[in-house]
PDB file of C-alpha atoms in Angstrom:
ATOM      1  CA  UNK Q   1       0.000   0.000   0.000  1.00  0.00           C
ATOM      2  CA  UNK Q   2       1.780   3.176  -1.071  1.00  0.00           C
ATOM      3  CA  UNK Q   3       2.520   5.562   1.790  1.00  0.00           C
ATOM      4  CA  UNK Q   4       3.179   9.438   1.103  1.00  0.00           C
ATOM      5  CA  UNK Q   5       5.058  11.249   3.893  1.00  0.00           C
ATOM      6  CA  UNK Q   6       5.663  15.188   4.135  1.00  0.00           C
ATOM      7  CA  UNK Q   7       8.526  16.430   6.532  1.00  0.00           C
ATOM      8  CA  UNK Q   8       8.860  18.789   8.358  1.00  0.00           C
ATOM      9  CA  UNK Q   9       4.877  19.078   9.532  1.00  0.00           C
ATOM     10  CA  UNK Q  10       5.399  23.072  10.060  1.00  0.00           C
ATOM     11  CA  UNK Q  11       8.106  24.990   8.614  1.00  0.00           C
ATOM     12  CA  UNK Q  12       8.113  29.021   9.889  1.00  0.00           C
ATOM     13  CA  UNK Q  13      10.898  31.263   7.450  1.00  0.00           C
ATOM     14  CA  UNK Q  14      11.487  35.061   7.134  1.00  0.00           C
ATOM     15  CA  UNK Q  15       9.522  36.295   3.696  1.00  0.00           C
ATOM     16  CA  UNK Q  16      12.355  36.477   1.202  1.00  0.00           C
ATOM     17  CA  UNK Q  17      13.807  33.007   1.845  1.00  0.00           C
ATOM     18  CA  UNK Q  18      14.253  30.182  -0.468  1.00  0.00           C
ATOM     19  CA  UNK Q  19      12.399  26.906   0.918  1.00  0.00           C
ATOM     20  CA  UNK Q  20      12.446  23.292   0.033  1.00  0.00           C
ATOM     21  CA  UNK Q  21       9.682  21.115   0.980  1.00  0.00           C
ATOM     22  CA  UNK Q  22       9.923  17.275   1.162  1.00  0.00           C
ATOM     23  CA  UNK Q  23       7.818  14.625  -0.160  1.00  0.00           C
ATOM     24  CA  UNK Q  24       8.362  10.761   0.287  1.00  0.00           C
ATOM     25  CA  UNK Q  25       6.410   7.593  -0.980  1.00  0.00           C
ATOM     26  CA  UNK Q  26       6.835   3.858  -0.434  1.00  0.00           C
ATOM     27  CA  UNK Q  27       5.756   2.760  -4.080  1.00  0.00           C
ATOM     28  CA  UNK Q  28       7.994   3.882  -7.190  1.00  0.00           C
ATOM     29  CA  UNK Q  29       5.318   2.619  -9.618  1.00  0.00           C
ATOM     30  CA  UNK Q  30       2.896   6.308  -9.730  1.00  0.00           C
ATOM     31  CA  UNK Q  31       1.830   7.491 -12.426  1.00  0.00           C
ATOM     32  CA  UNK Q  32       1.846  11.220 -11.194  1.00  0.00           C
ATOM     33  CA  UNK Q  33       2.638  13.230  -8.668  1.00  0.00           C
ATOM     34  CA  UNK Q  34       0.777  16.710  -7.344  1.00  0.00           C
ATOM     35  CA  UNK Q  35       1.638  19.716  -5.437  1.00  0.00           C
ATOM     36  CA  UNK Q  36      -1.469  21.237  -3.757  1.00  0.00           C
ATOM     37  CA  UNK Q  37      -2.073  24.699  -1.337  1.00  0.00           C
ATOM     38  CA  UNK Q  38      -4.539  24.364   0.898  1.00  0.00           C
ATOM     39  CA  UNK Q  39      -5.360  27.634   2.925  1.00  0.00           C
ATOM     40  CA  UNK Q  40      -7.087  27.588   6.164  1.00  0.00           C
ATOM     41  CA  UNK Q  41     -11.026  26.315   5.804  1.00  0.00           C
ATOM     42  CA  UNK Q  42     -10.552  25.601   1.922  1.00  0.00           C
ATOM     43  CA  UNK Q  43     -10.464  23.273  -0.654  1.00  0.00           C
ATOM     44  CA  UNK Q  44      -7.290  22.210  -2.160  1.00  0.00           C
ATOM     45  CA  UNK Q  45      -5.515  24.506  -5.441  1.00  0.00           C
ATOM     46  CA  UNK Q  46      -3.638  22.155  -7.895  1.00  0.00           C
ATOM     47  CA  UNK Q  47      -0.058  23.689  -8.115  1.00  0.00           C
ATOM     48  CA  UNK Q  48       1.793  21.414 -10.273  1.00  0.00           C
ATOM     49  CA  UNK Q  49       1.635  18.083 -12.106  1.00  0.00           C
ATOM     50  CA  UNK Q  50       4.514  15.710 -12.778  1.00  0.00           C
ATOM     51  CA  UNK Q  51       4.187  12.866 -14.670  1.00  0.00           C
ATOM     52  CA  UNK Q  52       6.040   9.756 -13.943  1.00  0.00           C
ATOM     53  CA  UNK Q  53       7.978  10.588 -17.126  1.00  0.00           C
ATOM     54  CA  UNK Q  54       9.411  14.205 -16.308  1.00  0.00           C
ATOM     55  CA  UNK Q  55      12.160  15.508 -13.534  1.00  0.00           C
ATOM     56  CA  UNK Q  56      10.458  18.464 -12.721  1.00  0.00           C
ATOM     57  CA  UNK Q  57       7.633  21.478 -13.612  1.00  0.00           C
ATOM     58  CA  UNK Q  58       7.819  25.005 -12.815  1.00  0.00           C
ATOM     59  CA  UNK Q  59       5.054  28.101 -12.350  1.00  0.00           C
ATOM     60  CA  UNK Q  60       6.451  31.221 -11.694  1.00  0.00           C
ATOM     61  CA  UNK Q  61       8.436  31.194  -8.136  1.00  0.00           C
ATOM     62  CA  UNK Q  62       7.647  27.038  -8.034  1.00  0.00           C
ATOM     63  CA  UNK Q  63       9.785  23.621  -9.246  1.00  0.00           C
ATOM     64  CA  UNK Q  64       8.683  20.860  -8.155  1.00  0.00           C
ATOM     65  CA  UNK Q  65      10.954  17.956  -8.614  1.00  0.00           C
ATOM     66  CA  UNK Q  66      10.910  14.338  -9.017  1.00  0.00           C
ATOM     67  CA  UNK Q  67      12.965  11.099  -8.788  1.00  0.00           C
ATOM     68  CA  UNK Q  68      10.431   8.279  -8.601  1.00  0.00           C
ATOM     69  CA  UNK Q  69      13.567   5.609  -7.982  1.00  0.00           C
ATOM     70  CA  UNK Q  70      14.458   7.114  -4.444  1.00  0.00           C
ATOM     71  CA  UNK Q  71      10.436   8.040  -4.002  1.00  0.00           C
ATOM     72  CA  UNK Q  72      11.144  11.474  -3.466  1.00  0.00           C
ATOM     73  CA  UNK Q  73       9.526  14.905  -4.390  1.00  0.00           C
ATOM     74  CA  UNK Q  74      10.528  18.676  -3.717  1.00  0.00           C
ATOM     75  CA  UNK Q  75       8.339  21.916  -3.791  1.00  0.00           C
ATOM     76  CA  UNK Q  76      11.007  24.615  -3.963  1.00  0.00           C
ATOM     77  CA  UNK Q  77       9.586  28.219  -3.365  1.00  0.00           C
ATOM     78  CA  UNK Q  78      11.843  31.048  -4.329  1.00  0.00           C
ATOM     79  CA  UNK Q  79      11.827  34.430  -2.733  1.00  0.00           C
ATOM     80  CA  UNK Q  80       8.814  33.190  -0.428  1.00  0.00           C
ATOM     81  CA  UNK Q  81       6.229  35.984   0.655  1.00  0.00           C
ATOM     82  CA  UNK Q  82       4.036  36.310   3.227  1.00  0.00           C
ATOM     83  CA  UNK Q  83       1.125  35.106   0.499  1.00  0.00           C
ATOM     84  CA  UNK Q  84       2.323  31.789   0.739  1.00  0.00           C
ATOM     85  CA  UNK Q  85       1.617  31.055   4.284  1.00  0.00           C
ATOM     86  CA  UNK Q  86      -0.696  27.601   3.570  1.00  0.00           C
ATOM     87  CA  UNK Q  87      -0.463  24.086   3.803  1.00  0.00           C
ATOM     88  CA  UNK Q  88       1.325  22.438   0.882  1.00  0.00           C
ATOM     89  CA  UNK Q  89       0.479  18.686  -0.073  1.00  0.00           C
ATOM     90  CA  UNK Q  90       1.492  16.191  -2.422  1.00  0.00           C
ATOM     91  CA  UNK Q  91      -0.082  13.441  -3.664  1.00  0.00           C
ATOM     92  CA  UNK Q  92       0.538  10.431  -5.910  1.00  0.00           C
ATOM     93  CA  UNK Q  93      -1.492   8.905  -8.052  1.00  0.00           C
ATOM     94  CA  UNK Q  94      -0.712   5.120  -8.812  1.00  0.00           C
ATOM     95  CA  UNK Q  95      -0.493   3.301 -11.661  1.00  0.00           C
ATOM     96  CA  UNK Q  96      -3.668   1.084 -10.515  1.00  0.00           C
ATOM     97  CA  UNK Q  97      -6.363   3.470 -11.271  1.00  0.00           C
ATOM     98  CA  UNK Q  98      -7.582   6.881  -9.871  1.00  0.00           C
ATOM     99  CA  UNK Q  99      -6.720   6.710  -6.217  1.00  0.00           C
ATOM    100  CA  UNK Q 100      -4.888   9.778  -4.931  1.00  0.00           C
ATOM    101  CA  UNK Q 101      -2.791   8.623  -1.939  1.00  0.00           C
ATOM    102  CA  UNK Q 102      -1.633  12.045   0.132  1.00  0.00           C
ATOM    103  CA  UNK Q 103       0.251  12.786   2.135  1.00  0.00           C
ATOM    104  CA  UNK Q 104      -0.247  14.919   5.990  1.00  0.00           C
ATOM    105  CA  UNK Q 105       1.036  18.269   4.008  1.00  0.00           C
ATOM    106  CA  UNK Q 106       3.405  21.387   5.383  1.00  0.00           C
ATOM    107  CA  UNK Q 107       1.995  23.710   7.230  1.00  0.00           C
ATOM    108  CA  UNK Q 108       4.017  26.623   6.084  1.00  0.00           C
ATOM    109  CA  UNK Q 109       4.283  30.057   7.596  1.00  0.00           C
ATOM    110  CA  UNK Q 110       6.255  33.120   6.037  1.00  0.00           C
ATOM    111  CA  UNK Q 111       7.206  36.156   8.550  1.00  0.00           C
ATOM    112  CA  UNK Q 112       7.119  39.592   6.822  1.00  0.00           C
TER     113      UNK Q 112
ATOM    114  CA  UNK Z   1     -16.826  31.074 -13.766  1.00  0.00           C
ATOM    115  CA  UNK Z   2     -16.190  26.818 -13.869  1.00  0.00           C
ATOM    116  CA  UNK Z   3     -15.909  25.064 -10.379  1.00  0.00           C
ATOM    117  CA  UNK Z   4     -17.419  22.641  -8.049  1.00  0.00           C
ATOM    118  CA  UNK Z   5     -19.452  23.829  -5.564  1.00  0.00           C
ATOM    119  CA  UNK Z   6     -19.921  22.291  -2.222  1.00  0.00           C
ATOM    120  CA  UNK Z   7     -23.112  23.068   0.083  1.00  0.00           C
ATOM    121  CA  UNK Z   8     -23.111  24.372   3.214  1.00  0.00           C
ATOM    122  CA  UNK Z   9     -20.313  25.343   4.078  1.00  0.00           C
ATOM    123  CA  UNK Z  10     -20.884  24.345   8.156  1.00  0.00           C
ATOM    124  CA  UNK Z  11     -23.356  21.319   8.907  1.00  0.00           C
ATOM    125  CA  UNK Z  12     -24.713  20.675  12.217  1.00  0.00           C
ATOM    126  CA  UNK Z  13     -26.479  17.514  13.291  1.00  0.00           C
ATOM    127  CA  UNK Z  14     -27.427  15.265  16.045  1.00  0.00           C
ATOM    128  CA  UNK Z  15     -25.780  11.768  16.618  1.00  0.00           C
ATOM    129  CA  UNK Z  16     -28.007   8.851  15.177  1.00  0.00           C
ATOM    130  CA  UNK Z  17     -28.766  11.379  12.090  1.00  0.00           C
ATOM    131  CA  UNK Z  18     -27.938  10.843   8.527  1.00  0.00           C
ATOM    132  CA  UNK Z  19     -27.160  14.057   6.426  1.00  0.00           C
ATOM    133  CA  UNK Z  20     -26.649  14.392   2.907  1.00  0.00           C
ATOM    134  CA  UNK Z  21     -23.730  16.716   1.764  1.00  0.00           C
ATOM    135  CA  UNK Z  22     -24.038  18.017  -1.654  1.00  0.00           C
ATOM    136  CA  UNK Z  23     -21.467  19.004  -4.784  1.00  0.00           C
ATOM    137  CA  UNK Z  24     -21.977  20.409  -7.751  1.00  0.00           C
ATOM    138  CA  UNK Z  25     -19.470  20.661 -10.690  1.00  0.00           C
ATOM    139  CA  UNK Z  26     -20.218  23.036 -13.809  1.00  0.00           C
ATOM    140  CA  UNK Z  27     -16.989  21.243 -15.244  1.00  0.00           C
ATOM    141  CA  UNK Z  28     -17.912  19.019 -17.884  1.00  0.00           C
ATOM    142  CA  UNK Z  29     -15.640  16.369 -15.734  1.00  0.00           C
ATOM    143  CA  UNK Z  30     -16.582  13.142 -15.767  1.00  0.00           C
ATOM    144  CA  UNK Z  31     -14.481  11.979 -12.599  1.00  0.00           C
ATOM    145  CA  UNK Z  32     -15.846  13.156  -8.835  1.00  0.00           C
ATOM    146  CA  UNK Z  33     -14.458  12.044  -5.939  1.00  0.00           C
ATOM    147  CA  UNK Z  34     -15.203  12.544  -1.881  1.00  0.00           C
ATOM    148  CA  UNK Z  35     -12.605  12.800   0.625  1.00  0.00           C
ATOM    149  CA  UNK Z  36     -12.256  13.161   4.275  1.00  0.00           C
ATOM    150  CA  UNK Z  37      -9.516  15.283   5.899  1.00  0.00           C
ATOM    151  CA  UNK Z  38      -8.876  14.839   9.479  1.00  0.00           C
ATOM    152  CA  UNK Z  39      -6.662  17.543  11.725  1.00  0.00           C
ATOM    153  CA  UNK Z  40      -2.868  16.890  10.654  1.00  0.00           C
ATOM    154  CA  UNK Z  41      -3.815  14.191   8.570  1.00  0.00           C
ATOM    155  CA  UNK Z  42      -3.445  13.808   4.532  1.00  0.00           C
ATOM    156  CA  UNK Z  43      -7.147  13.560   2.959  1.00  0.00           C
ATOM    157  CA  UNK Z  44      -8.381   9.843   2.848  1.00  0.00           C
ATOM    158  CA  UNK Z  45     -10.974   8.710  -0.510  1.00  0.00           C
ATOM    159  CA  UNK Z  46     -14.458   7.816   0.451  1.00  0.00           C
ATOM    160  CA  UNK Z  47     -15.788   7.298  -2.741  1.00  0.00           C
ATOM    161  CA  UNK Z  48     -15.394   8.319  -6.275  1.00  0.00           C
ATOM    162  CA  UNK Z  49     -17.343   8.136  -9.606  1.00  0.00           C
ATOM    163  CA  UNK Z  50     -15.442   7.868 -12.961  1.00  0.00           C
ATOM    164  CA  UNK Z  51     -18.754   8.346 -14.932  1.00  0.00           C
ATOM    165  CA  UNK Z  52     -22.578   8.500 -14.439  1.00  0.00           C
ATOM    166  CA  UNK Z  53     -24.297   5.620 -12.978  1.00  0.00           C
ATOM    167  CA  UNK Z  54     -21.530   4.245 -11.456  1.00  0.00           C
ATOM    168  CA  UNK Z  55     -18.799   4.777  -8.650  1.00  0.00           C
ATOM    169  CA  UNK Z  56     -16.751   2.928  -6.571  1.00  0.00           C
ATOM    170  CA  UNK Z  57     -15.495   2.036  -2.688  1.00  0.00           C
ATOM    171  CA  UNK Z  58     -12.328   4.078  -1.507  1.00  0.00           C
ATOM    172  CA  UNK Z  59     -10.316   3.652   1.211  1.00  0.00           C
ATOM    173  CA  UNK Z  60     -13.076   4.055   4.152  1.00  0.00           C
ATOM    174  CA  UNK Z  61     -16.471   3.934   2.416  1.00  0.00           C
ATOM    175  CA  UNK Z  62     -17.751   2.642   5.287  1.00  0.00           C
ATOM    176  CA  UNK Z  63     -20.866   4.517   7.051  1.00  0.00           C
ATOM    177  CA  UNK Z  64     -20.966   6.627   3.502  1.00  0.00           C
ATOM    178  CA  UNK Z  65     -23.201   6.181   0.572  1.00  0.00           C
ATOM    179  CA  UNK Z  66     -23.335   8.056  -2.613  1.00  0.00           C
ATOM    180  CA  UNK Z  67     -25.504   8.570  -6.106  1.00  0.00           C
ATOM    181  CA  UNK Z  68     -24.305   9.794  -9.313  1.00  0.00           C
ATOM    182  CA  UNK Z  69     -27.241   9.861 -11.476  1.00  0.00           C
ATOM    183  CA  UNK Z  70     -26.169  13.247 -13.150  1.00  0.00           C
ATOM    184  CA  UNK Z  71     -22.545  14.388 -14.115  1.00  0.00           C
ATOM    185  CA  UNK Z  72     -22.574  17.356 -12.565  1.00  0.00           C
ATOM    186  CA  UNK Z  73     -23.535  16.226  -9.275  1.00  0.00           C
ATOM    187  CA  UNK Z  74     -22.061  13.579  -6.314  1.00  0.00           C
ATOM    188  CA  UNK Z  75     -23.769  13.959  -3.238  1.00  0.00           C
ATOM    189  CA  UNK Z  76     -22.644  12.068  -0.227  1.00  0.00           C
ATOM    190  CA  UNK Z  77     -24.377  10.514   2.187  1.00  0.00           C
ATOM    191  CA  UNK Z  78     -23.065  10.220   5.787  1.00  0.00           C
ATOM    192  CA  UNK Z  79     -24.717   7.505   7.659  1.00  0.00           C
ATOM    193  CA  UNK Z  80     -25.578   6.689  11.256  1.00  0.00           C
ATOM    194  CA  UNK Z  81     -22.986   3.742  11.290  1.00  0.00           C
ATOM    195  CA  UNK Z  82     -19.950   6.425  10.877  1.00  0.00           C
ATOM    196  CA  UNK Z  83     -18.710   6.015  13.850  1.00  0.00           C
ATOM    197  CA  UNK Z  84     -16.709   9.229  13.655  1.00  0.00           C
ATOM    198  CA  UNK Z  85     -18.575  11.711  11.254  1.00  0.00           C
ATOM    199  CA  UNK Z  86     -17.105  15.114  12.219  1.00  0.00           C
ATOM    200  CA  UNK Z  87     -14.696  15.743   9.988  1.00  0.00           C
ATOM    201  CA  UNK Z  88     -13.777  18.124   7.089  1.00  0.00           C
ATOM    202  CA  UNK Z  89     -15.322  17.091   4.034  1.00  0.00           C
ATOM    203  CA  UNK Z  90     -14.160  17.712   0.461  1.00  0.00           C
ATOM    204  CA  UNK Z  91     -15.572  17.103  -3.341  1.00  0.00           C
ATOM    205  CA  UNK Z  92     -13.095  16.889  -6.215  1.00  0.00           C
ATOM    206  CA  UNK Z  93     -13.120  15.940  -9.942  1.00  0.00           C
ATOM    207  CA  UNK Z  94     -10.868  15.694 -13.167  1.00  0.00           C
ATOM    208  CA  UNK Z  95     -11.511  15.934 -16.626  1.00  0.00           C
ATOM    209  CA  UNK Z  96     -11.046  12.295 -16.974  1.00  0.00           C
ATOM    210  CA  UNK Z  97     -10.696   9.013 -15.545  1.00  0.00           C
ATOM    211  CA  UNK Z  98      -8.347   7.558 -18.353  1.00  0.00           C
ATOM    212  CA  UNK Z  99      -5.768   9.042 -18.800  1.00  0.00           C
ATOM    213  CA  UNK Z 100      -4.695   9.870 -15.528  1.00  0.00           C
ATOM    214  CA  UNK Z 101      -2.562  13.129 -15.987  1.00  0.00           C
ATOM    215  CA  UNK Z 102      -5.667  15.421 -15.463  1.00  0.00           C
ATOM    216  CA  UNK Z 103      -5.801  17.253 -12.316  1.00  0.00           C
ATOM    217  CA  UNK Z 104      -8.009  17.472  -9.285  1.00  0.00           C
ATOM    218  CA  UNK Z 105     -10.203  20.472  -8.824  1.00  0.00           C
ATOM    219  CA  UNK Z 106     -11.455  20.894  -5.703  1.00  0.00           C
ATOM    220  CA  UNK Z 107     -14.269  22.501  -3.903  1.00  0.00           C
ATOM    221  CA  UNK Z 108     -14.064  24.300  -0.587  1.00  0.00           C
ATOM    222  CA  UNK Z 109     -15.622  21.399   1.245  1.00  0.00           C
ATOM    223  CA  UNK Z 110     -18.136  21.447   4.432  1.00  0.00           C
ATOM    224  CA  UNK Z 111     -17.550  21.173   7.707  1.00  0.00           C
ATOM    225  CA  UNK Z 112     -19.663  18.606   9.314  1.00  0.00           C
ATOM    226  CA  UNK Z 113     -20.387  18.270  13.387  1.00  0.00           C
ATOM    227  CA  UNK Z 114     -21.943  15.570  14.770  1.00  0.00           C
ATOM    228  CA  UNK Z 115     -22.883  16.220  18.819  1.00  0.00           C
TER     229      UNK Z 115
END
């Protein structure tokens, strides 16, 4: 049963840093993996897409990364701002149909 | 302006009481799915629906029913026999089932209390 892990839990930088958050799965065999903001009370915003095929995607101040044969994804922010004080999760989708596995998130807070 | 819509927003209801929490997509996706997010915890599937008429058992369909009898619309039913109903509830869907690169789209799910 894949297993998606997201450390640290909370993360609290100074606006204008560069941040890397962590994602981890069990299973190699996905067929994508998501990056999702969640703010406070809300639904879930799609942030980036990688298929199983690609090493990374990028919007704007956002890469996300990926190297399915160590399981591992990163959500680098660049020149973070107080705006992106949310919860970030990923989320892998396997190759055995639609289920989403995701992880806890990153509950990340930026200090002006 | 395209989106799912989830209805209300807070729920309120008595133990032994079954409540019905509704979602609307104006879309065209034929995938919907339910999840239930839990304080610190990564959202879990309850059910999802890859096209009309038909939908399928996540990871803890248990105490939940659902209908899909149009595409726009997945209500969820939360049943008595949850043991542990309160919990943040969200609706999602994608433009399709197959293929699997499309992404979720999410509505800004309902907060349900059960006293």
């Amino acid at each position: 049963k894949q297993e998606v892990t997201q450390i640290p839990a909370a993360l609290s930088v100074p606006e204008g840093e560069n941040l890397v958050l962590n994602c981890s799965f069990t299973d190699s065999a996905i067929y994508n993996l998501q990056w999702f903001r969640q703010d406070p009370g809300k639904g879930l915003t799609s942030l980036l897409l990688i298929q199983s095929s690609q090493r990374e995607q990028t919007s704007g101040r956002l890469n996300a990364s990926l190297d399915k044969s160590s399981g591992r994804s990163t959500l680098y922010i660049a020149a973070s701002q107080p705006g992106d004080s949310a919860t970030y999760l990923c989320a892998v989708q396997n190759n055995a149909g639609n289920m989403l596995t995701f992880g806890g998130g990153t509950r990340l807070m930026v200090k002006p | 302006d395209g989106g799912i819509t989830q209805s209300p927003k807070y729920l309120f209801r008595k133990e032994g009481q079954n409540v019905t929490l509704s979602c609307e997509q104006n879309l065209n996706h034929d995938a919907m799915y339910w999840y239930r997010q839990d304080p610190g915890q990564g959202l879990r599937l309850i059910y999802y629906s890859q096209i009309v008429n038909d939908f399928q058992k996540g990871d803890i369909a248990e105490g939940y029913s659902v209908s899909r009898e149009k595409k726009e619309s997945f209500p969820l039913t939360v049943t008595s026999a949850q043991k542990n109903p309160t919990a943040f509830y969200l609706c999602a869907s994608s433009a399709t089932g197959v293929p699997y690169n499309s992404p979720l789209h999410f509505g800004n799910g309902t907060r349900l209390t059960v006293t």
